[in-house]
Coordinates of C-alpha atoms and ligand atoms in Angstrom, one line a residue:
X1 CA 24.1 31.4 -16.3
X2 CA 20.7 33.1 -16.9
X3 CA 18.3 30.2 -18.2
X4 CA 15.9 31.1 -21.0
X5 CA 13.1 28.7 -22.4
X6 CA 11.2 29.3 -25.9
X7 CA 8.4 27.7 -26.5
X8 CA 7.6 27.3 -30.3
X9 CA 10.2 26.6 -32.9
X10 CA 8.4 28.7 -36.0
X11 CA 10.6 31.8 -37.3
X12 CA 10.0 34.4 -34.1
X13 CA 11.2 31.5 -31.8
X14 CA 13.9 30.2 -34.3
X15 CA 14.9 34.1 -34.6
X16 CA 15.2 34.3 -30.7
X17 CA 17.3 31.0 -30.6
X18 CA 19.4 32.1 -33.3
X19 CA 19.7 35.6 -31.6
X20 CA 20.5 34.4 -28.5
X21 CA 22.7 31.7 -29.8
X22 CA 25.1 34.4 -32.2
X23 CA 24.9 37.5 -29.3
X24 CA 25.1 35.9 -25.9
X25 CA 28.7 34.6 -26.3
X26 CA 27.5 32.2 -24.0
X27 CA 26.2 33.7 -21.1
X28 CA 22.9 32.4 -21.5
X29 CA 21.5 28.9 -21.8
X30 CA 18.3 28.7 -24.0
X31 CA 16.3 25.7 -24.7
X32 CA 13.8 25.7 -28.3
X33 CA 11.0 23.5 -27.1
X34 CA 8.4 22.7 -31.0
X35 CA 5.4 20.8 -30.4
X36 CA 5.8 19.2 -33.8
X37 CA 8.3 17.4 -35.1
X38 CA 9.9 19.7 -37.2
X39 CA 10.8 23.4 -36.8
X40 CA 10.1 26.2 -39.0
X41 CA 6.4 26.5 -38.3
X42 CA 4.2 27.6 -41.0
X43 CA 7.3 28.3 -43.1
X44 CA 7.7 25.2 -45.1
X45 CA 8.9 24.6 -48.5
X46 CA 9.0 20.8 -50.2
X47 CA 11.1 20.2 -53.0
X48 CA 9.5 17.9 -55.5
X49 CA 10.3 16.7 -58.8
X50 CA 12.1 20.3 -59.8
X51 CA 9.5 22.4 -58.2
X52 CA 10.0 24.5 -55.2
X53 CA 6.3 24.6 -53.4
X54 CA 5.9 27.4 -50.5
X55 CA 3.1 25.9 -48.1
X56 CA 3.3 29.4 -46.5
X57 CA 5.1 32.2 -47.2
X58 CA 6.3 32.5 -50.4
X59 CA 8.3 35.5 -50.2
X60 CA 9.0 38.6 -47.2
X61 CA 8.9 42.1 -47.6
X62 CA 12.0 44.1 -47.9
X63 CA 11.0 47.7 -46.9
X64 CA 11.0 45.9 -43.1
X65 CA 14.9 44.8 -43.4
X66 CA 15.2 42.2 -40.9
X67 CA 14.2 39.3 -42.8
X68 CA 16.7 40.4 -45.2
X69 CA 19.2 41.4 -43.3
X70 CA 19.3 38.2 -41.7
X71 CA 19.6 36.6 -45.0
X72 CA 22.6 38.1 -45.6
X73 CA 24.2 37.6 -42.0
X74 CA 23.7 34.3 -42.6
X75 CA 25.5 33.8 -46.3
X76 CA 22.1 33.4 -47.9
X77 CA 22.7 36.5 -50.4
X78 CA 23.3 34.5 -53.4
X79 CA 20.5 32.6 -53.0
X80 CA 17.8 35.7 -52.8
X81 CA 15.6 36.3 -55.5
X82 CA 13.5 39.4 -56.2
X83 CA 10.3 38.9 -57.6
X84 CA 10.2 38.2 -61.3
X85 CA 9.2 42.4 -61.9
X86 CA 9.1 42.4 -65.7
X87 CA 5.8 40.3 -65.2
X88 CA 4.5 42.1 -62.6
X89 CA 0.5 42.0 -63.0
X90 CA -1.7 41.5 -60.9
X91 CA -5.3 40.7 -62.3
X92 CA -9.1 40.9 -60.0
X93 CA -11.5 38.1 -60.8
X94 CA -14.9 40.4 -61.7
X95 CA -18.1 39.3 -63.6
X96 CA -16.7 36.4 -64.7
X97 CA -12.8 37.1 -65.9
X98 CA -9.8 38.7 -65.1
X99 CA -9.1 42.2 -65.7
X100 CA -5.8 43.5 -65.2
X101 CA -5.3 45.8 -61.3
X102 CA -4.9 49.1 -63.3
X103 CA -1.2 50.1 -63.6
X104 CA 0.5 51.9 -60.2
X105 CA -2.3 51.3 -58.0
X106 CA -0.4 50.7 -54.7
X107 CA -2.6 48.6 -52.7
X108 CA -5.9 51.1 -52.3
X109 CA -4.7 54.1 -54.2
X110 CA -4.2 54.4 -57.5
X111 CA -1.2 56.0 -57.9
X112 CA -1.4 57.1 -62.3
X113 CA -4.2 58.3 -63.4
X114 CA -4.1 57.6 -67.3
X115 CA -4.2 53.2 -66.4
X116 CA -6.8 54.1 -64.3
X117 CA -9.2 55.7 -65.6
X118 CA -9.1 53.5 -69.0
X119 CA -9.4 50.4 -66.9
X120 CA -12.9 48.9 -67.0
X121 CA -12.6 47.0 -63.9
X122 CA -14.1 50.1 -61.6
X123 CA -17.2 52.1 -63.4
X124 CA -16.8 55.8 -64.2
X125 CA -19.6 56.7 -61.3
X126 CA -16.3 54.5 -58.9
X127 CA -13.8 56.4 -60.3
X128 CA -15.9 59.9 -59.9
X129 CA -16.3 58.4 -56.4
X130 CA -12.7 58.1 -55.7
X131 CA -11.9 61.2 -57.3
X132 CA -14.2 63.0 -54.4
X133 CA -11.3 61.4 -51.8
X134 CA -9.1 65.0 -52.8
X135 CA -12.2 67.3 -51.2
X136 CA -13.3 65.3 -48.0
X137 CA -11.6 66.8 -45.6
X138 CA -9.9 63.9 -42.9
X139 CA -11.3 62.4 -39.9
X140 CA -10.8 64.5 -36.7
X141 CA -10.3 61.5 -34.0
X142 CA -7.3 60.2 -34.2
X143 CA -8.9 56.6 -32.8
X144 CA -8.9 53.5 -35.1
X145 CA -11.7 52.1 -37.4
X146 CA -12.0 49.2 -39.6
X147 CA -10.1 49.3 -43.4
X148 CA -13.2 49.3 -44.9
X149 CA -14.6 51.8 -43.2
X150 CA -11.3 53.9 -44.0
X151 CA -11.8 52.8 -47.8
X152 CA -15.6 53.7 -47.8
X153 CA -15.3 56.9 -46.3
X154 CA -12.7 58.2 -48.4
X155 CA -12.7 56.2 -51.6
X156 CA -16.0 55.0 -52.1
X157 CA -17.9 51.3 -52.0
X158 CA -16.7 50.0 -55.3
X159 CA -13.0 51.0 -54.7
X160 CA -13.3 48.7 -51.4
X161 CA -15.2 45.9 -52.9
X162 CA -13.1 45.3 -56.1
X163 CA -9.6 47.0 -55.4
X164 CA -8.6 47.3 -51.6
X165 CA -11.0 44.2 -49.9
X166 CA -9.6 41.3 -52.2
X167 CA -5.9 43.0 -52.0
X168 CA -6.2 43.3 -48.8
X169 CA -7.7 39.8 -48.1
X170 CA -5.0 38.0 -50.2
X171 CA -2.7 39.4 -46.9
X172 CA -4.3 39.3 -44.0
X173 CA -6.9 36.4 -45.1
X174 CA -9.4 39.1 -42.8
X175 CA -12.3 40.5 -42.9
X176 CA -12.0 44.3 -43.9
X177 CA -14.8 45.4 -42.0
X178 CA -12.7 44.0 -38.7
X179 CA -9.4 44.7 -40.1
X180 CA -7.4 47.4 -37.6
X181 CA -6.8 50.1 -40.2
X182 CA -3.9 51.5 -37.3
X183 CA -2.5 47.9 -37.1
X184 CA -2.1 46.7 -40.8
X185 CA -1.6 49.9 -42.9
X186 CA -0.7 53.1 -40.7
X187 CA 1.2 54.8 -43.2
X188 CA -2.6 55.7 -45.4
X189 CA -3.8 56.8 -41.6
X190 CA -0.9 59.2 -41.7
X191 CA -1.5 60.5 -45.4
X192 CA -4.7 61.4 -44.5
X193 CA -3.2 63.4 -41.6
X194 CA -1.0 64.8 -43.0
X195 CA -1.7 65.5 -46.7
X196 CA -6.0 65.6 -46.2
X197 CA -6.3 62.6 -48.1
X198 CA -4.8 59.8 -50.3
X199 CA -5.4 60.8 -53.7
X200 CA -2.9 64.3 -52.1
X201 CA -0.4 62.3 -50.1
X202 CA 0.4 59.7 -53.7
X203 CA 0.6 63.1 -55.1
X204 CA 3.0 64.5 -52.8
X205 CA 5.1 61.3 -51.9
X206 CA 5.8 60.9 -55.9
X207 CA 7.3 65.0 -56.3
X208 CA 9.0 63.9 -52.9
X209 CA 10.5 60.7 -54.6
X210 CA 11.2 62.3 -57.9
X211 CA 13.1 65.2 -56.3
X212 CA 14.9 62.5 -54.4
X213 CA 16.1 61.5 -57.9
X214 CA 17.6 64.3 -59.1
X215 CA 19.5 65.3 -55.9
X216 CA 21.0 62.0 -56.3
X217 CA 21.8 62.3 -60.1
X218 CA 21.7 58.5 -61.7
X219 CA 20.8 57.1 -58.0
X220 CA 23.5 55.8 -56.0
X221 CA 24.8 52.7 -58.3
X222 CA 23.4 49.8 -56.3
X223 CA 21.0 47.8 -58.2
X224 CA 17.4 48.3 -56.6
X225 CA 16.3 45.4 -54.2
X226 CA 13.2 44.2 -54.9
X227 CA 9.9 44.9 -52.8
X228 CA 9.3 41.2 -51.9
X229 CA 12.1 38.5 -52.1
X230 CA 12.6 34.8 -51.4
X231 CA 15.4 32.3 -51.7
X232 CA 16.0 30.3 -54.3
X233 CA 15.6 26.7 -52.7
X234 CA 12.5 28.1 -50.7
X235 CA 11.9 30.5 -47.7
X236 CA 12.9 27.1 -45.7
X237 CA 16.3 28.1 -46.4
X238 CA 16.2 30.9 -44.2
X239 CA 15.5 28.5 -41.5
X240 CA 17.2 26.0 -42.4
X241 CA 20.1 28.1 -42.0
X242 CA 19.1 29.7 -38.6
X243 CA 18.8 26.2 -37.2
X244 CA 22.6 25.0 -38.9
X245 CA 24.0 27.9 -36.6
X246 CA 22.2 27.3 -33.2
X247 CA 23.4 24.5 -30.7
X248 CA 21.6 21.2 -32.1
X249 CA 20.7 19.9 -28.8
X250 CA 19.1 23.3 -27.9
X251 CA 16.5 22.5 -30.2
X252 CA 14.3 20.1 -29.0
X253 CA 11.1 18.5 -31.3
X254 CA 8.3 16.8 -30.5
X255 CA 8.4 18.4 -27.0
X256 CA 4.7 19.5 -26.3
X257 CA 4.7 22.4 -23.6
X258 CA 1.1 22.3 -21.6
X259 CA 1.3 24.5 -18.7
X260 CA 4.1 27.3 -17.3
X261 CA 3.7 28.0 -13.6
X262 CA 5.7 29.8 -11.0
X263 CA 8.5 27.8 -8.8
X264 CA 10.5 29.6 -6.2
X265 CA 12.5 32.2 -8.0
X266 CA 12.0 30.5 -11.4
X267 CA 9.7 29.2 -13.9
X268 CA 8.6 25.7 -14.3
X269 CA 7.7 24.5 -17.9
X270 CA 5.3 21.3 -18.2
X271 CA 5.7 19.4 -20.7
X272 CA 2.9 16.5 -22.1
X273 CA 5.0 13.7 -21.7
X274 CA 5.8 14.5 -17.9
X275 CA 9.3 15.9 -18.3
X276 CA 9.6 19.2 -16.2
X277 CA 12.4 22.1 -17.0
X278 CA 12.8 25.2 -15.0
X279 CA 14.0 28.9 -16.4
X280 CA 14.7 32.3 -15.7
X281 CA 12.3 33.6 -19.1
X282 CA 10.7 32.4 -20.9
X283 CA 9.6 33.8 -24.5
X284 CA 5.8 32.6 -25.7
X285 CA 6.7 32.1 -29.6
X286 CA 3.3 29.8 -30.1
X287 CA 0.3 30.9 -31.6
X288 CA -1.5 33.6 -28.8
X289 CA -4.5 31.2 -28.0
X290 CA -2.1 28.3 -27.2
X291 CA -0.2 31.0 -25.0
X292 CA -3.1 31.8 -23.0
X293 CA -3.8 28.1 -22.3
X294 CA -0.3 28.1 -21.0
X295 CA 0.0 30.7 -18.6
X296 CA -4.2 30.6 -17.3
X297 CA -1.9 28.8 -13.5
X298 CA 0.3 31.6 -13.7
X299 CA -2.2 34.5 -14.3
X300 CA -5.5 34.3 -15.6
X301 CA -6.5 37.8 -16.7
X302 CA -3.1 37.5 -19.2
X303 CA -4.6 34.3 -20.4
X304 CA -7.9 35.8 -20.8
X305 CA -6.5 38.8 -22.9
X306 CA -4.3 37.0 -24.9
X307 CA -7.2 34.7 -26.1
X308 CA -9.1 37.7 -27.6
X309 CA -7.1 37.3 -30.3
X310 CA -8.6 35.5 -33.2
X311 CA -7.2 33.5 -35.6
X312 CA -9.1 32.0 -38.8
X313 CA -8.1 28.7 -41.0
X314 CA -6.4 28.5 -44.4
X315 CA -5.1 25.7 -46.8
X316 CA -2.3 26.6 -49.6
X317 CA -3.2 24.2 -52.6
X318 CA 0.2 23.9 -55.2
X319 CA -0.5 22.2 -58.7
X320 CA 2.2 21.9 -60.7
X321 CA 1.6 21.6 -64.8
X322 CA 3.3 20.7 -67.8
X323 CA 3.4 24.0 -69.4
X324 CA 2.4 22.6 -73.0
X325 CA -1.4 21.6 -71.1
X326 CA -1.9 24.9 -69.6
X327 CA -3.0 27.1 -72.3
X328 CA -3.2 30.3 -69.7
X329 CA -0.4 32.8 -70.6
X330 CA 0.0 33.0 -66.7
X331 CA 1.3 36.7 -67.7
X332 CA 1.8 38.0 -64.6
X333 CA 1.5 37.5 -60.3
X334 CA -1.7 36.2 -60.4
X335 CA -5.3 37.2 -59.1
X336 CA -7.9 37.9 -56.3
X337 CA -10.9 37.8 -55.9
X338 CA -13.3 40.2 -54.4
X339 CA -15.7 38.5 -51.9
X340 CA -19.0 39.9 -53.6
X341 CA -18.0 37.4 -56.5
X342 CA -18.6 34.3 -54.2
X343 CA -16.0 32.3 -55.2
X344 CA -13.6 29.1 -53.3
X345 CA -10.8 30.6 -53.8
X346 CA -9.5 33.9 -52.5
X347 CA -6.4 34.5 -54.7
X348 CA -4.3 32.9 -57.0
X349 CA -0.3 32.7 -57.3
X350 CA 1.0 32.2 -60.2
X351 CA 4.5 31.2 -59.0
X352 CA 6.4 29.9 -61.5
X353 CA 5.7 33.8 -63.0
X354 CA 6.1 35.7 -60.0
X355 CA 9.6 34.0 -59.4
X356 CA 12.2 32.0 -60.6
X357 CA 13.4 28.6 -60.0
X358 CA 9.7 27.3 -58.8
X359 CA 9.0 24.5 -61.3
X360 CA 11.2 22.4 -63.4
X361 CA 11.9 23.9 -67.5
X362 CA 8.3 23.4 -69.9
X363 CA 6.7 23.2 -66.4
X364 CA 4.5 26.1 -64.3
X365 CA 3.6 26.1 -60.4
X366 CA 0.2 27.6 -59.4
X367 CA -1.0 27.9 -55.7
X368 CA -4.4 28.6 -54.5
X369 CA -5.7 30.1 -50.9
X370 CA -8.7 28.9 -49.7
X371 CA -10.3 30.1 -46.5
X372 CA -9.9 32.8 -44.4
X373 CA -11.9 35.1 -42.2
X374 CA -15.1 34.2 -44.5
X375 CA -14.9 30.9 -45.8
X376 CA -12.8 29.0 -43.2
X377 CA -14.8 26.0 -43.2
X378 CA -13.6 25.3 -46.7
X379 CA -10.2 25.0 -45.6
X380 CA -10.8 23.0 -42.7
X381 CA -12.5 20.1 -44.8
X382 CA -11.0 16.9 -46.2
X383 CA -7.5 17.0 -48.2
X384 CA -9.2 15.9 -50.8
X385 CA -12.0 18.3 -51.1
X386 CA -9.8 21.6 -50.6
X387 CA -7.7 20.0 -53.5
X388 CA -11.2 19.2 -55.6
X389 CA -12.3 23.0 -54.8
X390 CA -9.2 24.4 -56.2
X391 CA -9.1 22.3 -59.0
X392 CA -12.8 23.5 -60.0
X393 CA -12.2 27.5 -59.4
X394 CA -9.0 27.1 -62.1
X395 CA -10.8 25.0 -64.5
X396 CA -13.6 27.4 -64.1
X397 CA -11.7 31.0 -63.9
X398 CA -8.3 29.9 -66.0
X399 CA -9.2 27.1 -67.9
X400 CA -7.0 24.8 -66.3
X401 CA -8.6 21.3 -67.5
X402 CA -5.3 19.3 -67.3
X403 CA -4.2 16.7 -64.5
X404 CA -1.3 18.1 -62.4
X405 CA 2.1 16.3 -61.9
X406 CA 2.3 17.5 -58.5
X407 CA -0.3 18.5 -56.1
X408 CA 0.2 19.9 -52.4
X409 CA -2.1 20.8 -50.0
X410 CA -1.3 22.8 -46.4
X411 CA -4.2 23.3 -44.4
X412 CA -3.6 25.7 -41.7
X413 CA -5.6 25.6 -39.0
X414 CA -6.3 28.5 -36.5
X415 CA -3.0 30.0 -38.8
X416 CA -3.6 33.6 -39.0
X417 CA -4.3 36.1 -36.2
X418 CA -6.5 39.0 -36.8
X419 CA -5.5 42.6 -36.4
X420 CA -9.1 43.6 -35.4
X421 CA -9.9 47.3 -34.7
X422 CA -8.6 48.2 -31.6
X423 CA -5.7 45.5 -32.2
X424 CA -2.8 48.0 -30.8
X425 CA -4.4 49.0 -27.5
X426 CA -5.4 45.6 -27.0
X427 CA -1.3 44.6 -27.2
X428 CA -0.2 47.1 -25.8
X429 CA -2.6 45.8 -22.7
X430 CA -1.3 42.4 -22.7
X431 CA 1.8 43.3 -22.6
X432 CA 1.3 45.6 -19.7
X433 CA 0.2 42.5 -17.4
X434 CA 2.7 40.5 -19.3
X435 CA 5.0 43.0 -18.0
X436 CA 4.8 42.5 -14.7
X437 CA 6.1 38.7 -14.9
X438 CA 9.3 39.0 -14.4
X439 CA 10.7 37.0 -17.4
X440 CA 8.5 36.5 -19.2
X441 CA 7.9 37.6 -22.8
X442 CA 5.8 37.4 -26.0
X443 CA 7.1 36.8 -29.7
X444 CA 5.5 36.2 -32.9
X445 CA 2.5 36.9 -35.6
X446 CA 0.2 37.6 -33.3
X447 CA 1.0 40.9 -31.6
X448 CA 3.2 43.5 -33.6
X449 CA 3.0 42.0 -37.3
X450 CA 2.2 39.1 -39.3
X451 CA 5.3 39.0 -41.2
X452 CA 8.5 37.1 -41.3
X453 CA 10.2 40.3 -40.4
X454 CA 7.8 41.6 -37.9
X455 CA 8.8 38.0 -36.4
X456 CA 12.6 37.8 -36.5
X457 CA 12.6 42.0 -35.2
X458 CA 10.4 40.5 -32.3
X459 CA 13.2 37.8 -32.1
X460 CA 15.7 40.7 -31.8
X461 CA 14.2 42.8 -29.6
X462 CA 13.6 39.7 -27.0
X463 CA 17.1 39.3 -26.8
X464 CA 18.2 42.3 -26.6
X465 CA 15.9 42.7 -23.7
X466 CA 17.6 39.5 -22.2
X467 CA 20.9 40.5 -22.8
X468 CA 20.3 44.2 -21.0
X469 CA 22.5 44.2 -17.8
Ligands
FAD501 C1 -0.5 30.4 -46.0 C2 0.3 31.5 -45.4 C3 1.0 32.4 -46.3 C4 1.8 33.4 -45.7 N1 2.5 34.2 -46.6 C5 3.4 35.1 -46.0 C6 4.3 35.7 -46.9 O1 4.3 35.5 -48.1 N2 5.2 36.6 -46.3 C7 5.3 36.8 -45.0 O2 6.1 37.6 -44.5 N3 4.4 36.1 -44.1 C8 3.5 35.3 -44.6 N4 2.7 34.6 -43.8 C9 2.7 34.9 -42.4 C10 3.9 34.2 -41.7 O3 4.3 33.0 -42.4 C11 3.6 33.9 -40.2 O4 3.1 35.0 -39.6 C12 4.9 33.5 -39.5 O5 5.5 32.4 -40.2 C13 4.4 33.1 -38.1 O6 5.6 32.7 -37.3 P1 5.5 32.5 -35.8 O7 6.8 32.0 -35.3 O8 4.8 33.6 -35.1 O9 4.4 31.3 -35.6 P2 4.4 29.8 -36.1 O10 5.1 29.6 -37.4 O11 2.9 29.4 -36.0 O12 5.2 29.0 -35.0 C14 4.6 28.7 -33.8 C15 5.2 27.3 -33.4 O13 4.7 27.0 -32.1 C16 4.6 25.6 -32.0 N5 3.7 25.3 -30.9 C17 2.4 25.5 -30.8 N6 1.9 25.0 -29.6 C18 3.0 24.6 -28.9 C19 3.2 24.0 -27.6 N7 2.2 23.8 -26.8 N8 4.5 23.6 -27.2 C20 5.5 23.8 -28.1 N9 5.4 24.4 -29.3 C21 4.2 24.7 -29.7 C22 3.9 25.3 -33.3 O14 4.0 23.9 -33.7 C23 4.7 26.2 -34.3 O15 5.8 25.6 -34.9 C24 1.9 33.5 -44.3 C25 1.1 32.7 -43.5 C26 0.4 31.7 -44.0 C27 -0.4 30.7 -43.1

């Protein structure tokens, strides 16, 4: 029986176990090694007093259907919750409050005009500017350049600084100026191809949509799903219930892995305490950087490649309020903020808004991000001061004098890989030389998207591999 080894028990190696657990009918043995001493990774939700807090992911995207799929599969459907969409505002932090994102403006583009051209969060000379995006003809090369410099060129400065950097960095906690415009947002690479420009392709995608509509009458009678969704007890569920269907002894905690090396036919995982197991694969589900410490015996160009990958620090920070002491409306998502405003925080959740079921009744959940590609030092400091910064940016943007009744703090270190220009020929590279180890494969945030689904689709796509006669 073909022996398989993961090492890393967050969702893309919980996705491979669970995978390889519900499609091998038991012609493969696979072994979950998890350095810590829990598994789920960075998904992790505590339940506290009536409130659910996310210390990562709050929520996944549905347009990619794994995660969702999955859900389902696994007798989760009652349980999933659409964002709360009659709320749905999102609000920038600019020259000292919060103005409302203008209506239908779909991460960079503004997708109605009338919202946005009353808003006074972008100045008429920035709205002339973006206007210019329907005569510049697109870029010839078809190689890949940084977000910003997509924004820049076709939208203008201020629609990067105040609209598409802060939305933008509330995702990918990056810098837009290193962000991999082919890597994190393809589909505005291929309006410019193929319509000349944003401002054409909204234009065309919305007569494509509405025609859509009236071939298919009312619609088709299902109720719509919702653009992000989470569970009702937390995203932990999803885990939780991956783990209830795998083989308990396959999953192994507190199991440290520090070196993979070649032995006879096989592979021979080290482990910190000593402890030796050998495999036919194995599937790298850790962070990339911890991967290339791993495999530097086995082949050290692989190790060098995968440790271009960068990753920058974050810390979540939950306070949860009674609702009578916060005098906010909290009327909608929450905000960002654009990095030209200087601020501690990067954006804002209002949870208890965005979704239901987050804090008890007469209570409200907030949750601050601190860090990322700019300020990671922040969130690499004391528990205490990340919780004393967040505290300060509400009081000081929101008003929020009152003492919480609960207060979390995640600090993720080294959390988040960056998708820096060039980020798809430099995967595509490593897994080349990965490639020719027979074996051995690569899962996770790191490579072909940061999401839970991008995870649990690299989950599926491992096994399949593994299951391939
Ligand atoms: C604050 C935050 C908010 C986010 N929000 C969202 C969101 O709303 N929606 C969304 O889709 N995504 C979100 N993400 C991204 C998403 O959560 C992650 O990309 C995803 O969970 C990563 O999963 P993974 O399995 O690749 O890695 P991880 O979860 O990092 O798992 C890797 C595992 O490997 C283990 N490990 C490390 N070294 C070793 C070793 N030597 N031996 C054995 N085990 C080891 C680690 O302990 C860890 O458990 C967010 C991320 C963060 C940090």
């Amino acid at each position: 029986m073909k022996r398989v080894v993961i090492v890393g028990g967050g969702i893309a190696g919980l996705a491979t176990a669970y995978y390889l657990q519900t499609r091998a009918q038991g012609k493969v043995n696979y072994t979950l090694l998890e350095s810590a001493p829990v598994l789920g990774g960075k998904i992790v939700s505590a339940r506290e007093k009536g409130f659910v807090v996310e210390g990562g992911p709050d929520s996944f995207i549905t347009q990619k259907t794994h995660a969702l799929e999955l859900c389902r599969e696994l007798g989760l459907g009652n349980d999933l919750m659409g964002t709360n969409d009659a709320a749905r505002q999102v609000f920038v932090w600019s020259r000292g409050k919060l103005h409302p994102m203008p209506d239908g403006v779909m991460l960079i583009v503004p997708t109605k005009i009338m919202p946005f051209l009353k808003s006074p969060l972008i100045s008429w000379r920035g709205k002339m500017r973006m206007g210019l995006d329907a005569f510049i003809p697109a870029k010839r090369d078809d190689g890949d350049e940084s977000l910003a410099h997509f924004v820049r060129r076709r939208l203008g400065d201020e629609a990067l600084d105040k609209i598409a950097e802060p939305m933008i960095a509330g995702i990918y906690v990056a810098d837009a100026e290193d962000l991999s415009l082919q890597s994190t947002f393809p589909r505005f690479l291929d309006m410019e191809n193929k319509y000349g420009g944003l401002l054409r392709g909204v234009l065309a995608q919305k007569r494509a949509a509405s025609q859509t509509r009236r071939a298919n009458g009312k619609g088709n009678g299902q109720a719509p799903v919702s653009m992000f969704m989470t569970l009702r007890h937390g995203v932990q569920q999803l885990t939780e219930a991956m783990i209830a269907q795998c083989d308990a002894n396959a999953l192994r905690v507190n199991q440290r892995v520090v070196r993979v090396q070649r032995a006879s036919d096989a592979y021979a995982i080290c482990l910190d305490d000593g402890a030796v197991l050998h495999a036919d694969a194995v599937v790298f589900a850790a962070p990339s950087y911890v991967t290339a410490e791993l495999v530097r015996d086995l082949d050290s160009a692989l190790a060098a490649q995968l440790a271009q990958i960068r990753y920058v620090s974050t810390a979540t920070v939950s306070l949860g309020y009674k609702r009578a002491e916060v005098a906010h409306p909290l009327n909608g998502f929450g905000f960002v903020v654009p990095r030209s405003e200087k601020r501690k925080i990067l954006a804002c959740s209002w949870s208890s808004t965005k979704f239901s079921h987050r804090a008890p009744e007469e209570h409200v959940l907030i949750r601050a991000f601190i860090g990322g590609a700019h300020n990671e030092a922040l969130a690499e400091q004391d528990e205490a001061l990340v919780i004393q910064a967040a505290r300060e940016e509400l009081r000081a943007m929101m008003g929020i004098d009152a003492k919480p009744v609960i207060t979390q703090v995640y600090r993720w270190r080294k959390a988040n890989p960056q998708y820096e220009v060039g980020h798809q020929a430099r995967v595509a590279s490593i897994e080349q030389r990965a490639a020719q180890h027979n074996g051995l494969y690569l899962v996770g945030s790191a490579y072909h998207g940061v999401g839970i689904p991008d995870c649990i689709a690299d989950g599926a796509r491992v096994t399949q591999t593994l299951l391939a006669p």
